[in-house]
Coordinates of C-alpha atoms and ligand atoms in Angstrom, one line a residue:
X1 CA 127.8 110.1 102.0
X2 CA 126.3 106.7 102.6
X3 CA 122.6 108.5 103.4
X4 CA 123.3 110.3 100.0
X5 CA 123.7 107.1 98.0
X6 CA 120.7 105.5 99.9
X7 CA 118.4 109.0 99.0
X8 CA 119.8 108.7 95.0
X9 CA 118.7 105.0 94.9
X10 CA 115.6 105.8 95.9
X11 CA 114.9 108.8 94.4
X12 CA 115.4 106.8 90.9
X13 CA 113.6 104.0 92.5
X14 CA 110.5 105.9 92.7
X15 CA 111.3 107.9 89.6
X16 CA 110.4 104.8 87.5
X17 CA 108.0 103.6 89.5
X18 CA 106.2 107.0 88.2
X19 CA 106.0 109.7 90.5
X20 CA 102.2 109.8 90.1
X21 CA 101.9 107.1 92.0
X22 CA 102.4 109.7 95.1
X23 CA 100.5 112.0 96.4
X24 CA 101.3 115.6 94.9
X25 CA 101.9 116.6 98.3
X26 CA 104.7 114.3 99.7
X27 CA 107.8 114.5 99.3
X28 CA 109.4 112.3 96.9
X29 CA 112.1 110.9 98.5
X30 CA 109.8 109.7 101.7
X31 CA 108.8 106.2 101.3
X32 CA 108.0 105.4 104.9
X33 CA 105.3 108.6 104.8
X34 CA 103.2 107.8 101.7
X35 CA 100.1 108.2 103.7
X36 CA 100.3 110.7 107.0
X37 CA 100.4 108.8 110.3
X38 CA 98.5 111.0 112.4
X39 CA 94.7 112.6 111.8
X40 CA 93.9 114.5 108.9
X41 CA 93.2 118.2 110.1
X42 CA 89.2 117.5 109.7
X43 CA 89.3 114.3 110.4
X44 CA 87.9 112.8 107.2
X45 CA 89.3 109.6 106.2
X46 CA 91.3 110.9 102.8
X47 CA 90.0 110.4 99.4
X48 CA 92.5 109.9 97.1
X49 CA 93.1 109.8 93.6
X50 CA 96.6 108.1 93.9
X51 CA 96.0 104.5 94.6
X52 CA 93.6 100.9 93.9
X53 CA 93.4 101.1 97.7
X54 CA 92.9 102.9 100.9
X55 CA 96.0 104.1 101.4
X56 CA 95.8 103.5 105.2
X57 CA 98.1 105.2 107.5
X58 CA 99.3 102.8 110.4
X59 CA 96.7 104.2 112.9
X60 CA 94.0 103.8 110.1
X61 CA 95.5 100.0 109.4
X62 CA 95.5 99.4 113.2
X63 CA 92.3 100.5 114.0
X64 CA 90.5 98.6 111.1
X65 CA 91.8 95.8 112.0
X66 CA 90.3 96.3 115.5
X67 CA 87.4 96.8 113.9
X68 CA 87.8 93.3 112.3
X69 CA 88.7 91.6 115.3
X70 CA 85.5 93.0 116.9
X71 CA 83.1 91.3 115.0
X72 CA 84.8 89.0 113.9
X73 CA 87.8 88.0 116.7
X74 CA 90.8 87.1 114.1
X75 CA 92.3 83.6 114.1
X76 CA 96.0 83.7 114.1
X77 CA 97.9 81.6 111.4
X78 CA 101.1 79.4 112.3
X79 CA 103.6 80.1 110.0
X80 CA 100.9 80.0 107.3
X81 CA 98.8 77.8 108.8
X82 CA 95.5 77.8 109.7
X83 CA 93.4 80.9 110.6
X84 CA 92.6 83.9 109.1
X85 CA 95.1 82.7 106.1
X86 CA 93.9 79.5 105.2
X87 CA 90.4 81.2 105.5
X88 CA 91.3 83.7 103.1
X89 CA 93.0 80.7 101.2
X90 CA 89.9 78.9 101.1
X91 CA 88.1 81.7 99.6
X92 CA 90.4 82.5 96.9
X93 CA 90.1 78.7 95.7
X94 CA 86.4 79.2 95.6
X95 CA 86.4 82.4 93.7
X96 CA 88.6 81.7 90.8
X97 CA 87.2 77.7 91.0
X98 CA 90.8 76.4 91.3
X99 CA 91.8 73.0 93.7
X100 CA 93.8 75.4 96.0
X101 CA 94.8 78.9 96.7
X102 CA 98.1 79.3 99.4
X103 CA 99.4 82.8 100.3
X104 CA 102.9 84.4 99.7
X105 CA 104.4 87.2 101.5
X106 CA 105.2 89.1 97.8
X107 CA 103.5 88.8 94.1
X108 CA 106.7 88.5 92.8
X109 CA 107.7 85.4 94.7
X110 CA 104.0 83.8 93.6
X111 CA 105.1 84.7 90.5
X112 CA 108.1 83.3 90.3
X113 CA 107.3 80.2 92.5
X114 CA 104.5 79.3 89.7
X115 CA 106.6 80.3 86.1
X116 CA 109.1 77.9 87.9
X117 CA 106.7 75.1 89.0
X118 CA 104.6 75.0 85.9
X119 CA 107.7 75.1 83.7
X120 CA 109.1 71.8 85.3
X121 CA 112.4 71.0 83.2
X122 CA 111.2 73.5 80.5
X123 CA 113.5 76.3 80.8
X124 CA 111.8 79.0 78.4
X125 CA 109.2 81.7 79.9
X126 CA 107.5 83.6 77.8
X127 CA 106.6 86.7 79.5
X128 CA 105.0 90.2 78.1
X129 CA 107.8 93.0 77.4
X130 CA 106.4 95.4 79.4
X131 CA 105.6 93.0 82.7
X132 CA 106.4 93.3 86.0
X133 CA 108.1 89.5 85.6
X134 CA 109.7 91.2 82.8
X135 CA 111.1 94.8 84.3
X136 CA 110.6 94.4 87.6
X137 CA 111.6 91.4 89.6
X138 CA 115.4 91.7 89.4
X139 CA 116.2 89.0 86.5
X140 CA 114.8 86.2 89.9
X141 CA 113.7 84.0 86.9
X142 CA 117.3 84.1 85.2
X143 CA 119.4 84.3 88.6
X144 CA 117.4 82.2 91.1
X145 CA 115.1 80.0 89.3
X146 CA 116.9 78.9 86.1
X147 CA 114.5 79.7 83.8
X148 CA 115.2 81.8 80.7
X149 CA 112.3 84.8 80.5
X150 CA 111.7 85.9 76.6
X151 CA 109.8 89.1 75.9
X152 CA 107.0 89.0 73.7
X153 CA 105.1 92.7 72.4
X154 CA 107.4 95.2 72.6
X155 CA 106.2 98.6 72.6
X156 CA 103.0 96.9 72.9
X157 CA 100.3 97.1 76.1
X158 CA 99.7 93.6 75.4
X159 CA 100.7 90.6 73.0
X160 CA 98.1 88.6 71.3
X161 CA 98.2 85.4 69.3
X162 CA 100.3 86.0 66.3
X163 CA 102.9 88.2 68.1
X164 CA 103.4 84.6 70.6
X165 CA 103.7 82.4 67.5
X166 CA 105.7 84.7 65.8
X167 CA 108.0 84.4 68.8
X168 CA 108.2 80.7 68.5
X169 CA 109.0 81.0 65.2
X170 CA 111.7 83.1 65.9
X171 CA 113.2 80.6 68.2
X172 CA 112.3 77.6 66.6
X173 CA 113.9 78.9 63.4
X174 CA 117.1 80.2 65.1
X175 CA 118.2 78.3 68.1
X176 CA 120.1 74.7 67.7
X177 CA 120.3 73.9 70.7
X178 CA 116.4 73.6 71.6
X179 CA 115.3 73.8 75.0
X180 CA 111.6 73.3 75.8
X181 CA 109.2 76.3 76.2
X182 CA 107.4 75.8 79.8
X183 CA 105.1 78.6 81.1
X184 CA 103.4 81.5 78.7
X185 CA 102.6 84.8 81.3
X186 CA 99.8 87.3 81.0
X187 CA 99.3 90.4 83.6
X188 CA 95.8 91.6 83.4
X189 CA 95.2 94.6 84.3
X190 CA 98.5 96.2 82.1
X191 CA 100.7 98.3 85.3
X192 CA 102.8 100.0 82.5
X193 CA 99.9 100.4 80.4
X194 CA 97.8 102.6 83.0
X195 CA 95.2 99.4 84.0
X196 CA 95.1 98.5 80.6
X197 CA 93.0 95.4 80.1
X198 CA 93.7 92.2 77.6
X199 CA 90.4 91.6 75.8
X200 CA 88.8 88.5 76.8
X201 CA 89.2 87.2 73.0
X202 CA 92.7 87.8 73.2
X203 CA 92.8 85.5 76.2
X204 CA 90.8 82.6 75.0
X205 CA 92.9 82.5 72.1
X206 CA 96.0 82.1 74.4
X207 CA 95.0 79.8 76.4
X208 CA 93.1 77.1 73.4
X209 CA 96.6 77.3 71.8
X210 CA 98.7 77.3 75.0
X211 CA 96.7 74.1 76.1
X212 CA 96.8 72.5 72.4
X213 CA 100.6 72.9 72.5
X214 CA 101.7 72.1 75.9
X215 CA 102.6 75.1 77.4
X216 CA 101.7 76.1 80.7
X217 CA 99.6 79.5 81.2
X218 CA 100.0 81.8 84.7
X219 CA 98.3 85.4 84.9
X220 CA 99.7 87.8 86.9
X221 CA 96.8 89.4 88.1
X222 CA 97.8 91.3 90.8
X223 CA 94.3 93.9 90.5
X224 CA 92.4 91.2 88.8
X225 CA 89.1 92.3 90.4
X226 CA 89.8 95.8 88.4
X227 CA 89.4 93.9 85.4
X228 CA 86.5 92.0 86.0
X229 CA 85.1 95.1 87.1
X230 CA 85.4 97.1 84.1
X231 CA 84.5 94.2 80.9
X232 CA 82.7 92.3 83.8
X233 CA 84.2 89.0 83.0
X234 CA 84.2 87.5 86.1
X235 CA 87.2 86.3 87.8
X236 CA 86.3 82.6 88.0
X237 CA 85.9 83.0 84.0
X238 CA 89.2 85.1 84.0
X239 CA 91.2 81.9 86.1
X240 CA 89.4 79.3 83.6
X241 CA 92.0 80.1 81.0
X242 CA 95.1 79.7 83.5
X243 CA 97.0 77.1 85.0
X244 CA 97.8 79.5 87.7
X245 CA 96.9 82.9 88.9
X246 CA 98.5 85.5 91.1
X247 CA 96.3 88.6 93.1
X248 CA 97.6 90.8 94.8
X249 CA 96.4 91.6 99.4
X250 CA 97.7 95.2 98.7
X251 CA 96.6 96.6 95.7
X252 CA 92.9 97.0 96.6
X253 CA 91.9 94.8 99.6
X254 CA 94.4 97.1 101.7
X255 CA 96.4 94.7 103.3
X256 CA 100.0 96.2 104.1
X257 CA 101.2 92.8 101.7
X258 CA 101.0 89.3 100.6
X259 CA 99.7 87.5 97.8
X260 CA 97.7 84.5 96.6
X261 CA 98.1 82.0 94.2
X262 CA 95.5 79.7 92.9
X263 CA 96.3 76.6 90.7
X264 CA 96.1 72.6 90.9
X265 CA 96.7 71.0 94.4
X266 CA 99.2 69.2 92.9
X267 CA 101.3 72.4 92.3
X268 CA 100.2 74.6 95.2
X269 CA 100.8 71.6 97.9
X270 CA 104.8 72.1 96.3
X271 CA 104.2 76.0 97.2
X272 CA 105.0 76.1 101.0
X273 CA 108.6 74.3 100.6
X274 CA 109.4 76.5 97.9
X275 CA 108.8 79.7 100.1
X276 CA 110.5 78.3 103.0
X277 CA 113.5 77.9 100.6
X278 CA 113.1 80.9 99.7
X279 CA 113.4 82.7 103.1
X280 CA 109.7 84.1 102.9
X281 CA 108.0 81.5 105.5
X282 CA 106.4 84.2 107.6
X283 CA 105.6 82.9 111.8
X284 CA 102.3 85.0 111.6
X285 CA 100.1 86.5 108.3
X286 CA 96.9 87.5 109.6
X287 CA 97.7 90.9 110.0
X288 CA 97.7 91.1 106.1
X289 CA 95.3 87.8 105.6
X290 CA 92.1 88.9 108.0
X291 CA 92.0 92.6 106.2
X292 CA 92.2 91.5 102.4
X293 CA 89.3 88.9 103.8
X294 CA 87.4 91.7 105.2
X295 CA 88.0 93.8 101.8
X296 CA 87.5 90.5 99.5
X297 CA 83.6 90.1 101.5
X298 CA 81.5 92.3 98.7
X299 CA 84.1 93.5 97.0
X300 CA 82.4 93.2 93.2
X301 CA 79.1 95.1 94.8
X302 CA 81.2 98.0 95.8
X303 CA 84.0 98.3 92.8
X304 CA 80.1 98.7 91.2
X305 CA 79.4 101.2 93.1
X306 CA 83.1 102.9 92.6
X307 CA 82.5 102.5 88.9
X308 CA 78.9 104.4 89.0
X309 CA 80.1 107.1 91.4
X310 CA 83.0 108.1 89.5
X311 CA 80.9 108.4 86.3
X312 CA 79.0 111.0 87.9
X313 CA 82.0 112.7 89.7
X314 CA 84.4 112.7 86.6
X315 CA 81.3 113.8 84.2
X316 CA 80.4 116.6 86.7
X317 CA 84.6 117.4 87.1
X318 CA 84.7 117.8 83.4
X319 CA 82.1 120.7 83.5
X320 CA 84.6 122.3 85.3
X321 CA 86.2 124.7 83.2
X322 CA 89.9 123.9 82.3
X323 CA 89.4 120.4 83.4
X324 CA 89.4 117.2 81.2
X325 CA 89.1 113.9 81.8
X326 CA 89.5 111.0 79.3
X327 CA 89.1 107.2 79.8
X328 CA 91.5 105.1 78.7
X329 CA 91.0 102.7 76.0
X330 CA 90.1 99.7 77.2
X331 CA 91.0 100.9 80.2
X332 CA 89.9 100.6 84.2
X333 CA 90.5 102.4 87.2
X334 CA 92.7 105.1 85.8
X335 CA 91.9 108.0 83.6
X336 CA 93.9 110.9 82.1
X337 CA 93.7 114.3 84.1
X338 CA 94.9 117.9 82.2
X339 CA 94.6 120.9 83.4
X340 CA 94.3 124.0 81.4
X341 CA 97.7 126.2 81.8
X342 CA 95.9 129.2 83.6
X343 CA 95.1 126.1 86.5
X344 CA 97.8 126.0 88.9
X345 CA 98.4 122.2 89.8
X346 CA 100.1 122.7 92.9
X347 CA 97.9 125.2 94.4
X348 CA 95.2 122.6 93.3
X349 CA 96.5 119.4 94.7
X350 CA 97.5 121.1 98.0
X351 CA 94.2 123.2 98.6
X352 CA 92.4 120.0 97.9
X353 CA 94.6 118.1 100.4
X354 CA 94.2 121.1 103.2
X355 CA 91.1 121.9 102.9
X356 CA 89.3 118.4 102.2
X357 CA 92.1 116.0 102.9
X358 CA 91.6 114.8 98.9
X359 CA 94.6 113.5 97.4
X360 CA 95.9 114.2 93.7
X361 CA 99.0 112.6 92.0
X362 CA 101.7 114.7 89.9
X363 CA 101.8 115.3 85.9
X364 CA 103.8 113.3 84.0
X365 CA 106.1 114.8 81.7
X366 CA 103.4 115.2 79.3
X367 CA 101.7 117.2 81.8
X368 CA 98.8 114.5 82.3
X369 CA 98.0 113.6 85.8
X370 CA 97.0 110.1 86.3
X371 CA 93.4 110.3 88.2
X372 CA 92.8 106.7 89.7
X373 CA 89.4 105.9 91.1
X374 CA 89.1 103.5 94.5
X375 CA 87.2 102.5 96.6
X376 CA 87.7 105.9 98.7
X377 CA 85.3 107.8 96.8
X378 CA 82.1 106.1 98.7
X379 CA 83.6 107.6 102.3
X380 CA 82.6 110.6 101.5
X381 CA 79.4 112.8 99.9
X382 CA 79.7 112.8 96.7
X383 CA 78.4 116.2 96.0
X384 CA 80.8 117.4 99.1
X385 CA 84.0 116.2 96.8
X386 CA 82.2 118.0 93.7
X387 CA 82.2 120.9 95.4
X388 CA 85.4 120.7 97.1
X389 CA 86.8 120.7 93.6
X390 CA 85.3 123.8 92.6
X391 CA 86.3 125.3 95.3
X392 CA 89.4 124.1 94.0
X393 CA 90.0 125.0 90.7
X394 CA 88.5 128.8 91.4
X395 CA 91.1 129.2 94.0
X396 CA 93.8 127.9 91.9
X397 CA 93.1 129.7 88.7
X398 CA 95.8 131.8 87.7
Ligands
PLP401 C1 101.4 93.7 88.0 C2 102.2 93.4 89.3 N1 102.6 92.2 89.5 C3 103.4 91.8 90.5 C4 103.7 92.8 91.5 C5 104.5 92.4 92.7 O1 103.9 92.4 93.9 P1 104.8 92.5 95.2 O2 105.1 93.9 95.5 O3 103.9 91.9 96.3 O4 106.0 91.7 95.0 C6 103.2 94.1 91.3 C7 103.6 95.1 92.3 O5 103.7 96.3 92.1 C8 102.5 94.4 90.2 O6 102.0 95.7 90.0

C-alpha cells in the first residue's frame, strides 16, 4: 500500500514536471533509470532530444570523470573548501564579473539563500508567476525564510516594467500595514515557457528602475549560458543587471547537482553559514564541481556549434515528409515537434532509440513533442542522425 502511495506521488510528481522531459521510451514512473546504466546496444554514446545535458548514465558519469582526473588529477574540496570547488568558484566570479561566486548543493537553496540575504529586513519578494521560486520550491520563502513571495505576470512568460509597477501600485494602494519590498526575481531562460528568453530591453529596464528604487535584483538563471547563446548577450552583460545570480552544474555542464551563486563578497562570504544552517554543508563536491569545470572550459564555442548543427539537422528533418519543426519565439534550445497522424510516434521514438540509441520525448496533450537540442548532437555524424531519422519515419509510417 505504502509502495502504492510512493508510485502515485511520483507519478504526479513527474506528471507536472511534463512528461517530455523523459525519454519516450522509459517508463514513467522510473526516476532512478532516466538514462540506461549499462552500454547502449551499439555502443554509441546516446543523442538525445530530451535534455540541456548529456544525460550521463552512472558508468558514463564515472568514466568522464576519470577522464578528467587523467589530465587533469582532481583536487578534492573540504566541506566546500578548496579544490576543484573553489576552482570552479573562482571561474564563475570571473565569468559573470561579480566579487565572488560560492557553490550550493541545490538552485533552489541558492535561490532562496540570495531572495533572503538581499532582502535583509525587507520581507516582500517579488517573483515571476510562472517561476520555479514561484511553483516549485515548496512555499521555502514563506515557511523557512520569512519572506512574503508576490507573483507578478500571470499567464504571462515573463513580466516587464509596467506589469512590476503596476504590482506596487496594487500594494502600495491596498495594504496599511506597509512592509518593505526587498528582492525583485527574474529566471532567464523561462522553464514553463519552453526556454523562453526575457529580452535584453526588458532587463535593463528592470534593473535602472530596481536600482533607482532600492530594490534588490537576483536572476535565476539556472541555463543562463542557453540564453546568452541564443540573443548572444553575454553572460557577464546578463549578471551586470543583477545583484545576484544563480546557474545551475546540471542543466548543461552535466554534473549530477549543485549550483553557483555569484554576487558581492559581502553577501556571498554570509553564504556558507547559511547552508550549514540549512543542512546542505556537503564533506566533499568535486564530484559535481570538477565536471561542470570541465563542461564550463569552451562551453560558448560549442553551444555555437550546437546552435549551427541543429539548423542544418532540423532544416533537413523538416524535409522529411510529415515532420515539422517550429522555433519558438524568442525562444532557445527547444523547439516544437508534430508529426503527421499517418507517423506513428511510438514506433518512431523506439526505432530511433534501438536502432541508433537517439532519444525522443513524448507529445504533450496537444500532440506537440518538445525537441530540445544539446550538446549531444556533435557526438555523432551529422548526416548519420539525418539518415537514422529517415530511416525512421519510413519505418514508422502508417
Ligand atoms: C529555472 C530553475 N531554477 C531553479 C531550479 C532548481 O534547481 P535544483 O534542482 O538544483 O534545486 C530549477 C530546476 O529544475 C530550474 O529549472
Amino acid at each position: 500500500m505504502k509502495k502504492l502511495v510512493e508510485n502515485n506521488q511520483r507519478r504526479d510528481f513527474l506528471k507536472k514536471c511534463g512528461l517530455s522531459t523523459l525519454p519516450f521510451f522509459l517508463p514513467t514512473i522510473s526516476l532512478s533509470n532516466t538514462s540506461p546504466s549499462t552500454p547502449q546496444n551499439n555502443n554509441k554514446s546516446p543523442v538525445n532530444f530530451v535534455y540541456d545535458g548529456l544525460a550521463f548514465s552512472p558508468q558514463e558519469y564515472l568514466e568522464k570523470l576519470n577522464e578528467i582526473n587523467k589530465t587533469h588529477p582532481i583536487e578534492p574540496d573540504f566541506y566546500g573548501n578548496g579544490g576543484a570547488t573553489k576552482a570552479l568558484e573562482d571561474t564563475f566570479a570571473k565569468l559573470t564579473g561579480k566579487e565572488k561566486a560560492i557553490y550550493l548543493p541545490t538552485g533552489t537553496m541558492a535561490n532562496q539563500l540570495a531572495i533572503k540575504l538581499l532582502s535583509e529586513d525587507n520581507t516582500k519578494v517579488l517573483v515571476p508567476e510562472n517561476s520555479h521560486i514561484y511553483r516549485d520550491e515548496a512555499d521555502a520563502a514563506q515557511s523557512v525564510h520569512g519572506k512574503r513571495l508576490v507573483p507578478i505576470g500571470k499567464g504571462k512568460a515573463y513580466f516587464d516594467l509596467s506589469d512590476l509597477k503596476e504590482t506596487l501600485s496594487y500594494l502600495n494602494e491596498n495594504e496599511v500595514f506597509k512592509s518593505g519590498i526587498g528582492t525583485v526575481a527574474i529566471e532567464n531562460p523561462i522553464r514553463r515557457a519552453d526556454g523562453t528568453t526575457v529580452p535584453i530591453e526588458t532587463i535593463k529596464e528592470l534593473s535602472t528602475y530596481c536600482k533607482e528604487n532600492g530594490y534588490k535584483l537576483h536572476l535565476d538563471g539556472a541555463r543562463i549560458h542557453l540564453a546568452a547563446t541564443y540573443t548572444k548577450v553575454s553572460l557577464t552583460e546578463y549578471a551586470s543587471y543583477f545583484d545576484t545570480v544563480y546557474i545551475s552544474l546540471y542543466k548543461y555542464l552535466n554534473a549530477t547537482g549543485g549550483a553557483i551563486l555569484c554576487g558581492d563578497a559581502a553577501l556571498i562570504d554570509k553564504i556558507a553559514h547559511q547552508i550549514k544552517i540549512h543542512g546542505g554543508t556537503v564533506f566533499q563536491n568535486w564530484n559535481n564541481t570538477a565536471v561542470a569545470s570541465h563542461y564550463l572550459d569552451g562551453i560558448d564555442q560549442r553551444w555555437k556549434k550546437v546552435v549551427s548543427t541543429a539548423n542544418v539537422l532540423i532544416s533537413e528533418l523538416n524535409k522529411l515528409e510529415g515532420i515539422t519543426i517550429t522555433k519558438i519565439k524568442n525562444g532557445t534550445n527547444i523547439y516544437d515537434l508534430k508529426l503527421a497522424a499517418r507517423i506513428n510516434l511510438k514506433k518512431l521514438a523506439v526505432f530511433l532509440n534501438k536502432e541508433h540509441t537517439i532519444w525522443l520525448g513524448r507529445a504533450n496533450q496537444k500532440g506537440i513533442i518538445k525537441f530540445t537540442v544539446n550538446e549531444s548532437i556533435l557526438t555523432r555524424d551529422i548526416k548519420e542522425i539525418i539518415s537514422a531519422w529517415k530511416e525512421g519515419v519510413d519505418m514508422a509510417r502508417q
